[in-house]
Amino acid sequence: VQKTQEDSDLEFEWISGLHEVDPPAEFEHYFGEKPLYRFMPFNGIRAYDDLFTKWRQCPDGASTEENMRLLFGSEENFLHQKACLQETIDAVLKAIDDDPEI
Protein backbone atom coordinates (compact mmCIF):
# COMPACT_ATOMS: atom_id res chain seq x y z
CA VAL A 1 0.00 0.00 0.00
CA GLN A 2 2.84 2.39 0.82
CA LYS A 3 4.32 2.01 -2.68
CA THR A 4 0.99 2.94 -4.26
CA GLN A 5 0.94 6.17 -2.27
CA GLU A 6 4.40 7.21 -3.50
CA ASP A 7 3.28 7.48 -7.13
CA SER A 8 0.65 10.18 -7.67
CA ASP A 9 -0.66 8.43 -10.81
CA LEU A 10 -1.50 5.25 -8.95
CA GLU A 11 -4.27 4.43 -6.49
CA PHE A 12 -4.84 1.30 -4.46
CA GLU A 13 -8.36 -0.12 -4.44
CA TRP A 14 -8.95 -2.42 -1.46
CA ILE A 15 -11.35 -5.32 -2.00
CA SER A 16 -12.40 -7.06 1.21
CA GLY A 17 -13.03 -10.76 1.29
CA LEU A 18 -16.58 -12.06 1.27
CA HIS A 19 -16.54 -14.06 4.50
CA GLU A 20 -16.18 -12.64 8.01
CA VAL A 21 -13.82 -14.71 10.14
CA ASP A 22 -12.41 -15.16 13.62
CA PRO A 23 -8.62 -15.57 13.63
CA PRO A 24 -6.95 -18.42 15.53
CA ALA A 25 -6.41 -17.56 19.21
CA GLU A 26 -2.67 -16.98 18.82
CA PHE A 27 -3.31 -14.38 16.08
CA GLU A 28 -6.16 -12.40 17.66
CA HIS A 29 -4.37 -9.04 17.31
CA TYR A 30 -2.02 -9.86 14.45
CA PHE A 31 -4.41 -8.91 11.65
CA GLY A 32 -5.85 -5.76 13.22
CA GLU A 33 -9.26 -4.89 14.56
CA LYS A 34 -12.40 -6.85 13.71
CA PRO A 35 -14.28 -7.36 11.52
CA LEU A 36 -11.83 -9.45 9.49
CA TYR A 37 -12.59 -11.03 6.14
CA ARG A 38 -11.25 -13.74 3.84
CA PHE A 39 -12.13 -14.64 0.29
CA MET A 40 -12.47 -18.32 1.19
CA PRO A 41 -14.86 -19.30 4.00
CA PHE A 42 -12.83 -20.03 7.11
CA ASN A 43 -13.13 -19.89 10.85
CA GLY A 44 -10.00 -19.98 13.02
CA ILE A 45 -11.65 -22.51 15.30
CA ARG A 46 -11.85 -24.96 12.40
CA ALA A 47 -8.28 -24.26 11.24
CA TYR A 48 -7.36 -27.91 10.98
CA ASP A 49 -10.00 -28.40 8.32
CA ASP A 50 -8.76 -25.43 6.34
CA LEU A 51 -7.03 -25.89 3.01
CA PHE A 52 -4.12 -23.63 3.94
CA THR A 53 -3.45 -25.42 7.21
CA LYS A 54 -3.42 -28.74 5.37
CA TRP A 55 -1.02 -27.27 2.83
CA ARG A 56 1.48 -26.52 5.59
CA GLN A 57 1.21 -30.11 6.79
CA CYS A 58 2.10 -31.72 3.45
CA PRO A 59 4.97 -34.14 4.03
CA ASP A 60 8.27 -33.51 2.26
CA GLY A 61 8.78 -35.74 -0.73
CA ALA A 62 5.11 -36.57 -1.18
CA SER A 63 3.97 -36.87 -4.77
CA THR A 64 1.69 -34.28 -6.33
CA GLU A 65 -1.17 -36.77 -6.29
CA GLU A 66 -0.64 -37.58 -2.60
CA ASN A 67 -0.65 -33.87 -1.73
CA MET A 68 -3.85 -33.27 -3.72
CA ARG A 69 -5.59 -36.10 -1.85
CA LEU A 70 -4.42 -34.67 1.47
CA LEU A 71 -5.48 -31.13 0.60
CA PHE A 72 -8.85 -31.78 -0.98
CA GLY A 73 -9.90 -35.11 0.47
CA SER A 74 -13.23 -36.05 -1.03
CA GLU A 75 -14.58 -34.91 -4.38
CA GLU A 76 -17.31 -33.05 -2.47
CA ASN A 77 -14.70 -31.00 -0.59
CA PHE A 78 -12.86 -30.25 -3.85
CA LEU A 79 -16.07 -29.04 -5.50
CA HIS A 80 -16.76 -26.81 -2.48
CA GLN A 81 -13.29 -25.22 -2.79
CA LYS A 82 -13.81 -24.77 -6.53
CA ALA A 83 -17.15 -23.02 -5.90
CA CYS A 84 -15.50 -20.72 -3.33
CA LEU A 85 -12.75 -19.84 -5.79
CA GLN A 86 -15.31 -19.03 -8.48
CA GLU A 87 -17.24 -16.87 -5.99
CA THR A 88 -14.04 -14.93 -5.26
CA ILE A 89 -13.19 -14.43 -8.93
CA ASP A 90 -16.76 -13.24 -9.60
CA ALA A 91 -16.53 -10.71 -6.73
CA VAL A 92 -13.21 -9.31 -7.98
CA LEU A 93 -14.52 -9.04 -11.55
CA LYS A 94 -17.68 -7.31 -10.28
CA ALA A 95 -15.58 -4.78 -8.35
CA ILE A 96 -13.60 -4.09 -11.52
CA ASP A 97 -16.76 -3.76 -13.63
CA ASP A 98 -18.45 -1.50 -11.05
CA ASP A 99 -15.57 0.99 -10.92
CA PRO A 100 -14.65 2.58 -14.27
CA GLU A 101 -11.41 3.88 -12.71
CA ILE A 102 -10.02 0.37 -12.31
Tab-separated table of C-alpha atoms in Angstrom:
chain	number	residue	atom	x	y	z
A	1	VAL	CA	0.000	0.000	0.000
A	2	GLN	CA	2.845	2.393	0.823
A	3	LYS	CA	4.323	2.013	-2.683
A	4	THR	CA	0.994	2.936	-4.259
A	5	GLN	CA	0.937	6.167	-2.265
A	6	GLU	CA	4.399	7.211	-3.497
A	7	ASP	CA	3.283	7.476	-7.132
A	8	SER	CA	0.653	10.179	-7.671
A	9	ASP	CA	-0.659	8.430	-10.810
A	10	LEU	CA	-1.495	5.250	-8.954
A	11	GLU	CA	-4.266	4.434	-6.491
A	12	PHE	CA	-4.842	1.305	-4.456
A	13	GLU	CA	-8.363	-0.120	-4.438
A	14	TRP	CA	-8.954	-2.420	-1.465
A	15	ILE	CA	-11.349	-5.317	-1.998
A	16	SER	CA	-12.396	-7.062	1.205
A	17	GLY	CA	-13.034	-10.764	1.295
A	18	LEU	CA	-16.577	-12.061	1.271
A	19	HIS	CA	-16.535	-14.058	4.501
A	20	GLU	CA	-16.183	-12.636	8.009
A	21	VAL	CA	-13.816	-14.711	10.140
A	22	ASP	CA	-12.412	-15.155	13.617
A	23	PRO	CA	-8.621	-15.570	13.628
A	24	PRO	CA	-6.948	-18.417	15.533
A	25	ALA	CA	-6.407	-17.559	19.208
A	26	GLU	CA	-2.670	-16.978	18.821
A	27	PHE	CA	-3.312	-14.381	16.080
A	28	GLU	CA	-6.165	-12.398	17.662
A	29	HIS	CA	-4.371	-9.040	17.313
A	30	TYR	CA	-2.016	-9.856	14.450
A	31	PHE	CA	-4.414	-8.913	11.648
A	32	GLY	CA	-5.851	-5.761	13.218
A	33	GLU	CA	-9.259	-4.893	14.556
A	34	LYS	CA	-12.403	-6.851	13.712
A	35	PRO	CA	-14.278	-7.360	11.525
A	36	LEU	CA	-11.830	-9.445	9.491
A	37	TYR	CA	-12.594	-11.033	6.143
A	38	ARG	CA	-11.251	-13.739	3.836
A	39	PHE	CA	-12.129	-14.642	0.292
A	40	MET	CA	-12.474	-18.319	1.187
A	41	PRO	CA	-14.863	-19.300	3.998
A	42	PHE	CA	-12.833	-20.033	7.114
A	43	ASN	CA	-13.127	-19.895	10.852
A	44	GLY	CA	-10.002	-19.976	13.025
A	45	ILE	CA	-11.655	-22.507	15.301
A	46	ARG	CA	-11.850	-24.956	12.398
A	47	ALA	CA	-8.280	-24.258	11.241
A	48	TYR	CA	-7.357	-27.914	10.981
A	49	ASP	CA	-10.003	-28.403	8.319
A	50	ASP	CA	-8.764	-25.434	6.344
A	51	LEU	CA	-7.026	-25.888	3.010
A	52	PHE	CA	-4.124	-23.626	3.939
A	53	THR	CA	-3.454	-25.421	7.213
A	54	LYS	CA	-3.420	-28.738	5.370
A	55	TRP	CA	-1.018	-27.269	2.826
A	56	ARG	CA	1.484	-26.518	5.586
A	57	GLN	CA	1.206	-30.114	6.790
A	58	CYS	CA	2.101	-31.721	3.453
A	59	PRO	CA	4.971	-34.140	4.028
A	60	ASP	CA	8.270	-33.507	2.265
A	61	GLY	CA	8.783	-35.739	-0.728
A	62	ALA	CA	5.114	-36.573	-1.181
A	63	SER	CA	3.971	-36.866	-4.773
A	64	THR	CA	1.692	-34.283	-6.327
A	65	GLU	CA	-1.170	-36.773	-6.290
A	66	GLU	CA	-0.643	-37.576	-2.595
A	67	ASN	CA	-0.650	-33.874	-1.734
A	68	MET	CA	-3.849	-33.265	-3.722
A	69	ARG	CA	-5.591	-36.103	-1.851
A	70	LEU	CA	-4.419	-34.671	1.468
A	71	LEU	CA	-5.484	-31.128	0.596
A	72	PHE	CA	-8.849	-31.777	-0.976
A	73	GLY	CA	-9.904	-35.107	0.471
A	74	SER	CA	-13.227	-36.051	-1.033
A	75	GLU	CA	-14.575	-34.908	-4.378
A	76	GLU	CA	-17.308	-33.049	-2.471
A	77	ASN	CA	-14.698	-30.997	-0.591
A	78	PHE	CA	-12.861	-30.252	-3.852
A	79	LEU	CA	-16.068	-29.041	-5.502
A	80	HIS	CA	-16.759	-26.805	-2.481
A	81	GLN	CA	-13.291	-25.224	-2.792
A	82	LYS	CA	-13.811	-24.773	-6.531
A	83	ALA	CA	-17.149	-23.024	-5.901
A	84	CYS	CA	-15.497	-20.719	-3.335
A	85	LEU	CA	-12.752	-19.838	-5.787
A	86	GLN	CA	-15.315	-19.030	-8.483
A	87	GLU	CA	-17.241	-16.865	-5.993
A	88	THR	CA	-14.041	-14.926	-5.262
A	89	ILE	CA	-13.194	-14.431	-8.933
A	90	ASP	CA	-16.756	-13.240	-9.601
A	91	ALA	CA	-16.531	-10.715	-6.728
A	92	VAL	CA	-13.213	-9.312	-7.982
A	93	LEU	CA	-14.516	-9.038	-11.553
A	94	LYS	CA	-17.685	-7.313	-10.284
A	95	ALA	CA	-15.577	-4.785	-8.351
A	96	ILE	CA	-13.601	-4.086	-11.520
A	97	ASP	CA	-16.764	-3.757	-13.631
A	98	ASP	CA	-18.454	-1.499	-11.051
A	99	ASP	CA	-15.569	0.990	-10.922
A	100	PRO	CA	-14.648	2.576	-14.274
A	101	GLU	CA	-11.413	3.883	-12.708
A	102	ILE	CA	-10.017	0.371	-12.308
